[in-house]
JSON list of C-alpha atoms in Angstrom, two decimals:
[
{"chain": "A", "resi": 1, "resn": "UNK", "atom": "CA", "xyz": [1.10, 16.44, -27.37]},
{"chain": "A", "resi": 2, "resn": "UNK", "atom": "CA", "xyz": [4.31, 14.97, -28.85]},
{"chain": "A", "resi": 3, "resn": "UNK", "atom": "CA", "xyz": [6.94, 14.53, -26.16]},
{"chain": "A", "resi": 4, "resn": "UNK", "atom": "CA", "xyz": [4.38, 14.90, -23.30]},
{"chain": "A", "resi": 5, "resn": "UNK", "atom": "CA", "xyz": [3.85, 12.05, -20.84]},
{"chain": "A", "resi": 6, "resn": "UNK", "atom": "CA", "xyz": [0.23, 11.85, -19.63]},
{"chain": "A", "resi": 7, "resn": "UNK", "atom": "CA", "xyz": [-0.98, 9.60, -16.76]},
{"chain": "A", "resi": 8, "resn": "UNK", "atom": "CA", "xyz": [-4.40, 8.04, -17.22]},
{"chain": "A", "resi": 9, "resn": "UNK", "atom": "CA", "xyz": [-6.04, 7.05, -13.92]},
{"chain": "A", "resi": 10, "resn": "UNK", "atom": "CA", "xyz": [-9.36, 5.60, -15.25]},
{"chain": "A", "resi": 11, "resn": "UNK", "atom": "CA", "xyz": [-10.40, 2.05, -14.45]},
{"chain": "A", "resi": 12, "resn": "UNK", "atom": "CA", "xyz": [-8.55, -0.48, -16.61]},
{"chain": "A", "resi": 13, "resn": "UNK", "atom": "CA", "xyz": [-11.61, -1.49, -18.64]},
{"chain": "A", "resi": 14, "resn": "UNK", "atom": "CA", "xyz": [-12.25, 2.15, -19.60]},
{"chain": "A", "resi": 15, "resn": "UNK", "atom": "CA", "xyz": [-8.79, 3.62, -19.83]},
{"chain": "A", "resi": 16, "resn": "UNK", "atom": "CA", "xyz": [-8.27, 2.67, -23.48]},
{"chain": "A", "resi": 17, "resn": "UNK", "atom": "CA", "xyz": [-10.59, 5.31, -24.92]},
{"chain": "A", "resi": 18, "resn": "UNK", "atom": "CA", "xyz": [-8.66, 8.17, -23.28]},
{"chain": "A", "resi": 19, "resn": "UNK", "atom": "CA", "xyz": [-5.32, 6.51, -23.98]},
{"chain": "A", "resi": 20, "resn": "UNK", "atom": "CA", "xyz": [-6.14, 6.19, -27.70]},
{"chain": "A", "resi": 21, "resn": "UNK", "atom": "CA", "xyz": [-7.13, 9.83, -28.00]},
{"chain": "A", "resi": 22, "resn": "UNK", "atom": "CA", "xyz": [-4.03, 11.12, -26.16]},
{"chain": "A", "resi": 23, "resn": "UNK", "atom": "CA", "xyz": [-1.75, 8.83, -28.14]},
{"chain": "A", "resi": 24, "resn": "UNK", "atom": "CA", "xyz": [-3.37, 9.93, -31.39]},
{"chain": "A", "resi": 25, "resn": "UNK", "atom": "CA", "xyz": [-2.44, 13.53, -30.37]},
{"chain": "A", "resi": 26, "resn": "UNK", "atom": "CA", "xyz": [1.17, 12.40, -29.91]},
{"chain": "A", "resi": 27, "resn": "UNK", "atom": "CA", "xyz": [1.38, 11.86, -26.12]},
{"chain": "A", "resi": 28, "resn": "UNK", "atom": "CA", "xyz": [3.15, 9.05, -24.34]},
{"chain": "A", "resi": 29, "resn": "UNK", "atom": "CA", "xyz": [0.62, 7.52, -21.97]},
{"chain": "A", "resi": 30, "resn": "UNK", "atom": "CA", "xyz": [1.16, 5.74, -18.63]},
{"chain": "A", "resi": 31, "resn": "UNK", "atom": "CA", "xyz": [-1.94, 3.86, -17.64]},
{"chain": "A", "resi": 32, "resn": "UNK", "atom": "CA", "xyz": [-2.16, 3.77, -13.83]},
{"chain": "A", "resi": 33, "resn": "UNK", "atom": "CA", "xyz": [-5.81, 2.88, -13.02]},
{"chain": "A", "resi": 34, "resn": "UNK", "atom": "CA", "xyz": [-6.59, 4.20, -9.59]},
{"chain": "A", "resi": 35, "resn": "UNK", "atom": "CA", "xyz": [-9.99, 2.50, -9.39]},
{"chain": "A", "resi": 36, "resn": "UNK", "atom": "CA", "xyz": [-11.50, -0.86, -10.17]},
{"chain": "A", "resi": 37, "resn": "UNK", "atom": "CA", "xyz": [-15.21, -1.48, -10.83]},
{"chain": "A", "resi": 38, "resn": "UNK", "atom": "CA", "xyz": [-16.62, -4.37, -8.86]},
{"chain": "A", "resi": 39, "resn": "UNK", "atom": "CA", "xyz": [-20.05, -5.77, -8.11]},
{"chain": "A", "resi": 40, "resn": "UNK", "atom": "CA", "xyz": [-21.80, -4.57, -4.96]},
{"chain": "A", "resi": 41, "resn": "UNK", "atom": "CA", "xyz": [-21.57, -6.73, -1.84]},
{"chain": "A", "resi": 42, "resn": "UNK", "atom": "CA", "xyz": [-25.31, -7.41, -2.16]},
{"chain": "A", "resi": 43, "resn": "UNK", "atom": "CA", "xyz": [-27.45, -7.24, -5.30]},
{"chain": "A", "resi": 44, "resn": "UNK", "atom": "CA", "xyz": [-30.67, -7.72, -3.31]},
{"chain": "A", "resi": 45, "resn": "UNK", "atom": "CA", "xyz": [-31.82, -4.06, -3.29]},
{"chain": "A", "resi": 46, "resn": "UNK", "atom": "CA", "xyz": [-31.18, -3.71, -7.03]},
{"chain": "A", "resi": 47, "resn": "UNK", "atom": "CA", "xyz": [-32.80, -7.06, -7.83]},
{"chain": "A", "resi": 48, "resn": "UNK", "atom": "CA", "xyz": [-35.88, -6.16, -5.71]},
{"chain": "A", "resi": 49, "resn": "UNK", "atom": "CA", "xyz": [-36.17, -2.82, -7.53]},
{"chain": "A", "resi": 50, "resn": "UNK", "atom": "CA", "xyz": [-36.00, -4.67, -10.86]},
{"chain": "A", "resi": 51, "resn": "UNK", "atom": "CA", "xyz": [-38.64, -7.12, -9.66]},
{"chain": "A", "resi": 52, "resn": "UNK", "atom": "CA", "xyz": [-40.95, -4.12, -9.07]},
{"chain": "A", "resi": 53, "resn": "UNK", "atom": "CA", "xyz": [-39.75, -2.12, -12.05]},
{"chain": "A", "resi": 54, "resn": "UNK", "atom": "CA", "xyz": [-43.29, -1.44, -13.33]},
{"chain": "A", "resi": 55, "resn": "UNK", "atom": "CA", "xyz": [-43.99, 0.71, -10.19]},
{"chain": "A", "resi": 56, "resn": "UNK", "atom": "CA", "xyz": [-41.45, 3.35, -11.20]},
{"chain": "A", "resi": 57, "resn": "UNK", "atom": "CA", "xyz": [-42.14, 6.43, -13.24]},
{"chain": "A", "resi": 58, "resn": "UNK", "atom": "CA", "xyz": [-38.44, 7.20, -13.86]},
{"chain": "A", "resi": 59, "resn": "UNK", "atom": "CA", "xyz": [-35.21, 5.22, -14.01]},
{"chain": "A", "resi": 60, "resn": "UNK", "atom": "CA", "xyz": [-32.08, 7.32, -13.61]},
{"chain": "A", "resi": 61, "resn": "UNK", "atom": "CA", "xyz": [-28.59, 6.03, -14.55]},
{"chain": "A", "resi": 62, "resn": "UNK", "atom": "CA", "xyz": [-25.60, 8.22, -13.90]},
{"chain": "A", "resi": 63, "resn": "UNK", "atom": "CA", "xyz": [-22.75, 6.46, -15.62]},
{"chain": "A", "resi": 64, "resn": "UNK", "atom": "CA", "xyz": [-21.96, 3.90, -18.30]},
{"chain": "A", "resi": 65, "resn": "UNK", "atom": "CA", "xyz": [-20.95, 1.55, -15.51]},
{"chain": "A", "resi": 66, "resn": "UNK", "atom": "CA", "xyz": [-24.39, 1.91, -14.03]},
{"chain": "A", "resi": 67, "resn": "UNK", "atom": "CA", "xyz": [-26.00, 1.11, -17.35]},
{"chain": "A", "resi": 68, "resn": "UNK", "atom": "CA", "xyz": [-23.92, -2.06, -17.72]},
{"chain": "A", "resi": 69, "resn": "UNK", "atom": "CA", "xyz": [-24.64, -3.26, -14.18]},
{"chain": "A", "resi": 70, "resn": "UNK", "atom": "CA", "xyz": [-28.35, -2.48, -14.36]},
{"chain": "A", "resi": 71, "resn": "UNK", "atom": "CA", "xyz": [-28.92, -4.24, -17.63]},
{"chain": "A", "resi": 72, "resn": "UNK", "atom": "CA", "xyz": [-26.85, -7.28, -16.50]},
{"chain": "A", "resi": 73, "resn": "UNK", "atom": "CA", "xyz": [-29.18, -7.63, -13.49]},
{"chain": "A", "resi": 74, "resn": "UNK", "atom": "CA", "xyz": [-32.22, -7.06, -15.71]},
{"chain": "A", "resi": 75, "resn": "UNK", "atom": "CA", "xyz": [-31.02, -9.96, -17.88]},
{"chain": "A", "resi": 76, "resn": "UNK", "atom": "CA", "xyz": [-30.33, -12.04, -14.71]},
{"chain": "A", "resi": 77, "resn": "UNK", "atom": "CA", "xyz": [-33.99, -11.59, -13.81]},
{"chain": "A", "resi": 78, "resn": "UNK", "atom": "CA", "xyz": [-34.99, -12.91, -17.25]},
{"chain": "A", "resi": 79, "resn": "UNK", "atom": "CA", "xyz": [-36.07, -9.49, -18.43]},
{"chain": "A", "resi": 80, "resn": "UNK", "atom": "CA", "xyz": [-34.96, -7.16, -21.26]},
{"chain": "A", "resi": 81, "resn": "UNK", "atom": "CA", "xyz": [-35.49, -3.56, -22.28]},
{"chain": "A", "resi": 82, "resn": "UNK", "atom": "CA", "xyz": [-39.17, -4.31, -23.16]},
{"chain": "A", "resi": 83, "resn": "UNK", "atom": "CA", "xyz": [-39.83, -4.31, -19.37]},
{"chain": "A", "resi": 84, "resn": "UNK", "atom": "CA", "xyz": [-38.89, -0.58, -19.38]},
{"chain": "A", "resi": 85, "resn": "UNK", "atom": "CA", "xyz": [-41.36, 0.42, -22.09]},
{"chain": "A", "resi": 86, "resn": "UNK", "atom": "CA", "xyz": [-43.62, 2.32, -19.67]},
{"chain": "A", "resi": 87, "resn": "UNK", "atom": "CA", "xyz": [-40.73, 3.97, -17.70]},
{"chain": "A", "resi": 88, "resn": "UNK", "atom": "CA", "xyz": [-38.95, 7.16, -18.58]},
{"chain": "A", "resi": 89, "resn": "UNK", "atom": "CA", "xyz": [-35.21, 6.92, -18.55]},
{"chain": "A", "resi": 90, "resn": "UNK", "atom": "CA", "xyz": [-32.84, 9.70, -17.71]},
{"chain": "A", "resi": 91, "resn": "UNK", "atom": "CA", "xyz": [-29.07, 9.73, -18.04]},
{"chain": "A", "resi": 92, "resn": "UNK", "atom": "CA", "xyz": [-26.26, 12.01, -16.90]},
{"chain": "A", "resi": 93, "resn": "UNK", "atom": "CA", "xyz": [-23.78, 12.53, -19.76]},
{"chain": "A", "resi": 94, "resn": "UNK", "atom": "CA", "xyz": [-23.41, 11.60, -23.36]},
{"chain": "A", "resi": 95, "resn": "UNK", "atom": "CA", "xyz": [-21.32, 8.50, -22.53]},
{"chain": "A", "resi": 96, "resn": "UNK", "atom": "CA", "xyz": [-24.14, 7.19, -20.35]},
{"chain": "A", "resi": 97, "resn": "UNK", "atom": "CA", "xyz": [-26.68, 7.99, -23.08]},
{"chain": "A", "resi": 98, "resn": "UNK", "atom": "CA", "xyz": [-24.48, 6.20, -25.60]},
{"chain": "A", "resi": 99, "resn": "UNK", "atom": "CA", "xyz": [-24.35, 3.16, -23.34]},
{"chain": "A", "resi": 100, "resn": "UNK", "atom": "CA", "xyz": [-28.13, 3.23, -23.37]},
{"chain": "A", "resi": 101, "resn": "UNK", "atom": "CA", "xyz": [-27.94, 3.22, -27.14]},
{"chain": "A", "resi": 102, "resn": "UNK", "atom": "CA", "xyz": [-29.46, 6.70, -27.02]},
{"chain": "A", "resi": 103, "resn": "UNK", "atom": "CA", "xyz": [-32.78, 5.42, -25.68]},
{"chain": "A", "resi": 104, "resn": "UNK", "atom": "CA", "xyz": [-32.70, 7.95, -22.80]},
{"chain": "A", "resi": 105, "resn": "UNK", "atom": "CA", "xyz": [-35.76, 10.16, -22.65]},
{"chain": "A", "resi": 106, "resn": "UNK", "atom": "CA", "xyz": [-33.97, 12.96, -20.91]},
{"chain": "A", "resi": 107, "resn": "UNK", "atom": "CA", "xyz": [-30.25, 14.00, -20.88]},
{"chain": "A", "resi": 108, "resn": "UNK", "atom": "CA", "xyz": [-29.41, 17.35, -19.23]},
{"chain": "A", "resi": 109, "resn": "UNK", "atom": "CA", "xyz": [-27.33, 19.82, -21.28]},
{"chain": "A", "resi": 110, "resn": "UNK", "atom": "CA", "xyz": [-24.53, 19.80, -18.65]},
{"chain": "A", "resi": 111, "resn": "UNK", "atom": "CA", "xyz": [-23.41, 16.44, -17.35]},
{"chain": "A", "resi": 112, "resn": "UNK", "atom": "CA", "xyz": [-23.90, 17.08, -13.62]},
{"chain": "A", "resi": 113, "resn": "UNK", "atom": "CA", "xyz": [-26.38, 15.89, -11.01]},
{"chain": "A", "resi": 114, "resn": "UNK", "atom": "CA", "xyz": [-27.40, 19.48, -10.36]},
{"chain": "A", "resi": 115, "resn": "UNK", "atom": "CA", "xyz": [-28.35, 19.96, -14.03]},
{"chain": "A", "resi": 116, "resn": "UNK", "atom": "CA", "xyz": [-30.34, 16.75, -14.09]},
{"chain": "A", "resi": 117, "resn": "UNK", "atom": "CA", "xyz": [-32.19, 17.72, -10.96]},
{"chain": "A", "resi": 118, "resn": "UNK", "atom": "CA", "xyz": [-33.07, 21.11, -12.48]},
{"chain": "A", "resi": 119, "resn": "UNK", "atom": "CA", "xyz": [-34.11, 19.61, -15.78]},
{"chain": "A", "resi": 120, "resn": "UNK", "atom": "CA", "xyz": [-36.31, 17.01, -14.04]},
{"chain": "A", "resi": 121, "resn": "UNK", "atom": "CA", "xyz": [-37.98, 19.66, -11.92]},
{"chain": "A", "resi": 122, "resn": "UNK", "atom": "CA", "xyz": [-40.26, 20.43, -14.82]},
{"chain": "A", "resi": 123, "resn": "UNK", "atom": "CA", "xyz": [-41.00, 16.74, -15.37]},
{"chain": "A", "resi": 124, "resn": "UNK", "atom": "CA", "xyz": [-41.31, 15.13, -11.96]},
{"chain": "A", "resi": 125, "resn": "UNK", "atom": "CA", "xyz": [-44.61, 15.39, -10.07]},
{"chain": "A", "resi": 126, "resn": "UNK", "atom": "CA", "xyz": [-45.40, 14.88, -6.45]},
{"chain": "A", "resi": 127, "resn": "UNK", "atom": "CA", "xyz": [-45.65, 11.18, -5.67]},
{"chain": "A", "resi": 128, "resn": "UNK", "atom": "CA", "xyz": [-43.64, 10.01, -8.66]},
{"chain": "A", "resi": 129, "resn": "UNK", "atom": "CA", "xyz": [-41.57, 6.96, -7.83]},
{"chain": "A", "resi": 130, "resn": "UNK", "atom": "CA", "xyz": [-37.96, 7.16, -9.08]},
{"chain": "A", "resi": 131, "resn": "UNK", "atom": "CA", "xyz": [-35.29, 4.49, -9.24]},
{"chain": "A", "resi": 132, "resn": "UNK", "atom": "CA", "xyz": [-31.71, 5.75, -9.08]},
{"chain": "A", "resi": 133, "resn": "UNK", "atom": "CA", "xyz": [-29.12, 3.04, -9.81]},
{"chain": "A", "resi": 134, "resn": "UNK", "atom": "CA", "xyz": [-25.54, 4.23, -9.23]},
{"chain": "A", "resi": 135, "resn": "UNK", "atom": "CA", "xyz": [-22.20, 3.63, -7.52]},
{"chain": "A", "resi": 136, "resn": "UNK", "atom": "CA", "xyz": [-22.15, 2.77, -3.82]},
{"chain": "A", "resi": 137, "resn": "UNK", "atom": "CA", "xyz": [-20.43, 6.05, -2.91]},
{"chain": "A", "resi": 138, "resn": "UNK", "atom": "CA", "xyz": [-21.86, 9.14, -4.66]},
{"chain": "A", "resi": 139, "resn": "UNK", "atom": "CA", "xyz": [-23.05, 12.62, -3.93]},
{"chain": "A", "resi": 140, "resn": "UNK", "atom": "CA", "xyz": [-26.50, 13.08, -2.42]},
{"chain": "A", "resi": 141, "resn": "UNK", "atom": "CA", "xyz": [-27.43, 16.16, -4.49]},
{"chain": "A", "resi": 142, "resn": "UNK", "atom": "CA", "xyz": [-29.70, 14.31, -6.94]},
{"chain": "A", "resi": 143, "resn": "UNK", "atom": "CA", "xyz": [-31.86, 12.19, -4.61]},
{"chain": "A", "resi": 144, "resn": "UNK", "atom": "CA", "xyz": [-32.18, 15.10, -2.12]},
{"chain": "A", "resi": 145, "resn": "UNK", "atom": "CA", "xyz": [-33.28, 17.51, -4.90]},
{"chain": "A", "resi": 146, "resn": "UNK", "atom": "CA", "xyz": [-35.85, 15.00, -6.23]},
{"chain": "A", "resi": 147, "resn": "UNK", "atom": "CA", "xyz": [-37.24, 14.34, -2.80]},
{"chain": "A", "resi": 148, "resn": "UNK", "atom": "CA", "xyz": [-37.59, 18.06, -2.30]},
{"chain": "A", "resi": 149, "resn": "UNK", "atom": "CA", "xyz": [-39.90, 18.00, -5.38]},
{"chain": "A", "resi": 150, "resn": "UNK", "atom": "CA", "xyz": [-42.13, 15.47, -3.64]},
{"chain": "A", "resi": 151, "resn": "UNK", "atom": "CA", "xyz": [-40.86, 12.40, -5.45]},
{"chain": "A", "resi": 152, "resn": "UNK", "atom": "CA", "xyz": [-40.23, 9.04, -3.81]},
{"chain": "A", "resi": 153, "resn": "UNK", "atom": "CA", "xyz": [-36.65, 8.06, -4.64]},
{"chain": "A", "resi": 154, "resn": "UNK", "atom": "CA", "xyz": [-35.13, 4.57, -4.19]},
{"chain": "A", "resi": 155, "resn": "UNK", "atom": "CA", "xyz": [-31.34, 4.72, -4.37]},
{"chain": "A", "resi": 156, "resn": "UNK", "atom": "CA", "xyz": [-29.78, 1.34, -5.07]},
{"chain": "A", "resi": 157, "resn": "UNK", "atom": "CA", "xyz": [-26.16, 0.28, -5.54]},
{"chain": "A", "resi": 158, "resn": "UNK", "atom": "CA", "xyz": [-25.42, -1.06, -9.01]},
{"chain": "A", "resi": 159, "resn": "UNK", "atom": "CA", "xyz": [-21.61, -1.29, -8.63]},
{"chain": "A", "resi": 160, "resn": "UNK", "atom": "CA", "xyz": [-18.71, -0.15, -6.38]},
{"chain": "A", "resi": 161, "resn": "UNK", "atom": "CA", "xyz": [-15.43, 1.52, -7.13]},
{"chain": "A", "resi": 162, "resn": "UNK", "atom": "CA", "xyz": [-12.43, 0.45, -5.04]},
{"chain": "A", "resi": 163, "resn": "UNK", "atom": "CA", "xyz": [-8.84, 1.57, -4.82]},
{"chain": "A", "resi": 164, "resn": "UNK", "atom": "CA", "xyz": [-6.64, -0.47, -7.13]},
{"chain": "A", "resi": 165, "resn": "UNK", "atom": "CA", "xyz": [-3.52, 1.41, -8.34]},
{"chain": "A", "resi": 166, "resn": "UNK", "atom": "CA", "xyz": [-2.40, -0.98, -11.10]},
{"chain": "A", "resi": 167, "resn": "UNK", "atom": "CA", "xyz": [1.02, -0.23, -12.56]},
{"chain": "A", "resi": 168, "resn": "UNK", "atom": "CA", "xyz": [2.11, 1.62, -9.40]},
{"chain": "A", "resi": 169, "resn": "UNK", "atom": "CA", "xyz": [5.78, 0.90, -9.76]},
{"chain": "A", "resi": 170, "resn": "UNK", "atom": "CA", "xyz": [6.00, 2.29, -13.30]},
{"chain": "A", "resi": 171, "resn": "UNK", "atom": "CA", "xyz": [4.13, 5.41, -12.19]},
{"chain": "A", "resi": 172, "resn": "UNK", "atom": "CA", "xyz": [6.31, 6.01, -9.16]},
{"chain": "A", "resi": 173, "resn": "UNK", "atom": "CA", "xyz": [9.47, 5.53, -11.21]},
{"chain": "A", "resi": 174, "resn": "UNK", "atom": "CA", "xyz": [8.25, 8.03, -13.84]},
{"chain": "A", "resi": 175, "resn": "UNK", "atom": "CA", "xyz": [7.29, 10.53, -11.09]},
{"chain": "A", "resi": 176, "resn": "UNK", "atom": "CA", "xyz": [10.56, 10.15, -9.29]},
{"chain": "A", "resi": 177, "resn": "UNK", "atom": "CA", "xyz": [12.47, 10.68, -12.55]},
{"chain": "A", "resi": 178, "resn": "UNK", "atom": "CA", "xyz": [10.48, 13.78, -13.38]},
{"chain": "A", "resi": 179, "resn": "UNK", "atom": "CA", "xyz": [9.04, 12.22, -16.55]},
{"chain": "A", "resi": 180, "resn": "UNK", "atom": "CA", "xyz": [5.37, 12.96, -15.98]},
{"chain": "A", "resi": 181, "resn": "UNK", "atom": "CA", "xyz": [3.97, 16.17, -17.57]},
{"chain": "A", "resi": 182, "resn": "UNK", "atom": "CA", "xyz": [0.26, 15.73, -16.69]},
{"chain": "A", "resi": 183, "resn": "UNK", "atom": "CA", "xyz": [-2.07, 13.61, -14.58]},
{"chain": "A", "resi": 184, "resn": "UNK", "atom": "CA", "xyz": [-5.64, 13.14, -15.83]},
{"chain": "A", "resi": 185, "resn": "UNK", "atom": "CA", "xyz": [-8.71, 12.57, -13.59]},
{"chain": "A", "resi": 186, "resn": "UNK", "atom": "CA", "xyz": [-11.97, 11.41, -15.02]},
{"chain": "A", "resi": 187, "resn": "UNK", "atom": "CA", "xyz": [-13.99, 11.24, -11.78]},
{"chain": "A", "resi": 188, "resn": "UNK", "atom": "CA", "xyz": [-13.81, 12.20, -8.15]},
{"chain": "A", "resi": 189, "resn": "UNK", "atom": "CA", "xyz": [-12.93, 8.59, -7.25]},
{"chain": "A", "resi": 190, "resn": "UNK", "atom": "CA", "xyz": [-9.88, 8.64, -9.47]},
{"chain": "A", "resi": 191, "resn": "UNK", "atom": "CA", "xyz": [-8.65, 11.65, -7.48]},
{"chain": "A", "resi": 192, "resn": "UNK", "atom": "CA", "xyz": [-9.21, 10.27, -4.01]},
{"chain": "A", "resi": 193, "resn": "UNK", "atom": "CA", "xyz": [-8.08, 6.73, -4.82]},
{"chain": "A", "resi": 194, "resn": "UNK", "atom": "CA", "xyz": [-4.88, 7.85, -6.54]},
{"chain": "A", "resi": 195, "resn": "UNK", "atom": "CA", "xyz": [-3.94, 9.93, -3.57]},
{"chain": "A", "resi": 196, "resn": "UNK", "atom": "CA", "xyz": [-4.82, 7.19, -1.16]},
{"chain": "A", "resi": 197, "resn": "UNK", "atom": "CA", "xyz": [-2.70, 4.72, -3.13]},
{"chain": "A", "resi": 198, "resn": "UNK", "atom": "CA", "xyz": [0.28, 7.08, -3.21]},
{"chain": "A", "resi": 199, "resn": "UNK", "atom": "CA", "xyz": [0.09, 7.63, 0.52]},
{"chain": "A", "resi": 200, "resn": "UNK", "atom": "CA", "xyz": [3.16, 9.42, 1.87]},
{"chain": "A", "resi": 201, "resn": "UNK", "atom": "CA", "xyz": [4.46, 9.68, -1.68]},
{"chain": "A", "resi": 202, "resn": "UNK", "atom": "CA", "xyz": [1.65, 11.86, -2.85]},
{"chain": "A", "resi": 203, "resn": "UNK", "atom": "CA", "xyz": [3.93, 14.97, -2.86]},
{"chain": "A", "resi": 204, "resn": "UNK", "atom": "CA", "xyz": [5.34, 13.53, -6.06]},
{"chain": "A", "resi": 205, "resn": "UNK", "atom": "CA", "xyz": [2.29, 14.86, -7.95]},
{"chain": "A", "resi": 206, "resn": "UNK", "atom": "CA", "xyz": [1.88, 18.14, -6.08]},
{"chain": "A", "resi": 207, "resn": "UNK", "atom": "CA", "xyz": [3.64, 20.21, -8.66]},
{"chain": "A", "resi": 208, "resn": "UNK", "atom": "CA", "xyz": [2.51, 18.32, -11.77]},
{"chain": "A", "resi": 209, "resn": "UNK", "atom": "CA", "xyz": [-0.33, 19.81, -13.89]},
{"chain": "A", "resi": 210, "resn": "UNK", "atom": "CA", "xyz": [-3.69, 18.11, -13.36]},
{"chain": "A", "resi": 211, "resn": "UNK", "atom": "CA", "xyz": [-6.53, 17.77, -15.84]},
{"chain": "A", "resi": 212, "resn": "UNK", "atom": "CA", "xyz": [-10.08, 17.25, -14.58]},
{"chain": "A", "resi": 213, "resn": "UNK", "atom": "CA", "xyz": [-13.01, 16.07, -16.72]},
{"chain": "A", "resi": 214, "resn": "UNK", "atom": "CA", "xyz": [-15.38, 18.54, -15.21]},
{"chain": "A", "resi": 215, "resn": "UNK", "atom": "CA", "xyz": [-16.17, 20.86, -12.28]},
{"chain": "A", "resi": 216, "resn": "UNK", "atom": "CA", "xyz": [-17.13, 18.18, -9.80]},
{"chain": "A", "resi": 217, "resn": "UNK", "atom": "CA", "xyz": [-13.87, 16.31, -10.33]},
{"chain": "A", "resi": 218, "resn": "UNK", "atom": "CA", "xyz": [-12.04, 19.64, -10.25]},
{"chain": "A", "resi": 219, "resn": "UNK", "atom": "CA", "xyz": [-13.62, 20.48, -6.87]},
{"chain": "A", "resi": 220, "resn": "UNK", "atom": "CA", "xyz": [-12.55, 17.10, -5.50]},
{"chain": "A", "resi": 221, "resn": "UNK", "atom": "CA", "xyz": [-9.00, 17.98, -6.62]},
{"chain": "A", "resi": 222, "resn": "UNK", "atom": "CA", "xyz": [-9.15, 21.22, -4.69]},
{"chain": "A", "resi": 223, "resn": "UNK", "atom": "CA", "xyz": [-10.54, 19.54, -1.62]},
{"chain": "A", "resi": 224, "resn": "UNK", "atom": "CA", "xyz": [-7.43, 17.41, -1.66]},
{"chain": "A", "resi": 225, "resn": "UNK", "atom": "CA", "xyz": [-5.05, 20.37, -2.15]},
{"chain": "A", "resi": 226, "resn": "UNK", "atom": "CA", "xyz": [-4.57, 19.88, -5.88]},
{"chain": "A", "resi": 227, "resn": "UNK", "atom": "CA", "xyz": [-5.40, 22.85, -8.03]},
{"chain": "A", "resi": 228, "resn": "UNK", "atom": "CA", "xyz": [-6.42, 21.57, -11.52]},
{"chain": "A", "resi": 229, "resn": "UNK", "atom": "CA", "xyz": [-4.68, 23.40, -14.37]},
{"chain": "A", "resi": 230, "resn": "UNK", "atom": "CA", "xyz": [-7.16, 22.06, -16.92]},
{"chain": "A", "resi": 231, "resn": "UNK", "atom": "CA", "xyz": [-10.93, 21.63, -16.59]},
{"chain": "A", "resi": 232, "resn": "UNK", "atom": "CA", "xyz": [-12.81, 20.29, -19.61]},
{"chain": "A", "resi": 233, "resn": "UNK", "atom": "CA", "xyz": [-15.76, 22.45, -20.70]},
{"chain": "A", "resi": 234, "resn": "UNK", "atom": "CA", "xyz": [-17.46, 19.41, -22.22]},
{"chain": "A", "resi": 235, "resn": "UNK", "atom": "CA", "xyz": [-17.42, 16.63, -19.62]},
{"chain": "A", "resi": 236, "resn": "UNK", "atom": "CA", "xyz": [-16.44, 13.75, -21.94]},
{"chain": "A", "resi": 237, "resn": "UNK", "atom": "CA", "xyz": [-13.22, 11.93, -22.84]},
{"chain": "A", "resi": 238, "resn": "UNK", "atom": "CA", "xyz": [-13.10, 13.85, -26.17]},
{"chain": "A", "resi": 239, "resn": "UNK", "atom": "CA", "xyz": [-13.76, 17.10, -24.28]},
{"chain": "A", "resi": 240, "resn": "UNK", "atom": "CA", "xyz": [-10.96, 16.36, -21.89]},
{"chain": "A", "resi": 241, "resn": "UNK", "atom": "CA", "xyz": [-8.56, 15.56, -24.71]},
{"chain": "A", "resi": 242, "resn": "UNK", "atom": "CA", "xyz": [-9.47, 18.80, -26.46]},
{"chain": "A", "resi": 243, "resn": "UNK", "atom": "CA", "xyz": [-8.89, 20.80, -23.28]},
{"chain": "A", "resi": 244, "resn": "UNK", "atom": "CA", "xyz": [-5.46, 19.19, -22.79]},
{"chain": "A", "resi": 245, "resn": "UNK", "atom": "CA", "xyz": [-4.47, 20.04, -26.34]},
{"chain": "A", "resi": 246, "resn": "UNK", "atom": "CA", "xyz": [-5.65, 23.66, -25.94]},
{"chain": "A", "resi": 247, "resn": "UNK", "atom": "CA", "xyz": [-3.66, 23.97, -22.76]},
{"chain": "A", "resi": 248, "resn": "UNK", "atom": "CA", "xyz": [-0.40, 22.95, -24.48]},
{"chain": "A", "resi": 249, "resn": "UNK", "atom": "CA", "xyz": [-1.08, 25.08, -27.54]},
{"chain": "A", "resi": 250, "resn": "UNK", "atom": "CA", "xyz": [-1.55, 28.12, -25.25]}
]
């Protein structure tokens, strides 16, 4: 990637992993975080669920951010992982599983809500109570699929993502000067929030190649009139970096 300028739109706290891998491959990286991870307006639903944690058969966490937020509130309640000893834990994606220190009982082969729902269909029984801790804004595929199996699903907000285009001026200058070769998107929220932050200047990225971490993020690009040139086959930061390198080699 020597001589290529890549834009990283991940949240500031998480951007470094992708930045390191792109820079190691020779790229120049502009970090322009389009989202910021913040606590929910009200922790009460999550705290109440943790208070009744023994009533759940499954705990589902869909991101590393969700893992961090959940265990912070578990600690706040004076509890630790021992309180989860009788609960099965499921995670979407290897990064989420890694954040759980690989204690997840079930991780679907493809890192999508649809895959988790399909994998759980053989595990979940009618009447099972499931706790799904996730971002405030998320797709309803997973809870709807689980309820269709007869499960009782409590969806609680563990964190929120908000628009926060840090480093906007550097990004705009690079775009206006034609210096950007690629924009990377690691979630649907990075797509929508970057475009919202750019506003009437969004046309600056219309003709710049885009790289999406997976099919869900790619579909969000398309819904916003951006056709992704690169879609990672393995929905991880390493998978995204590999896909970008293959794109340039080809």
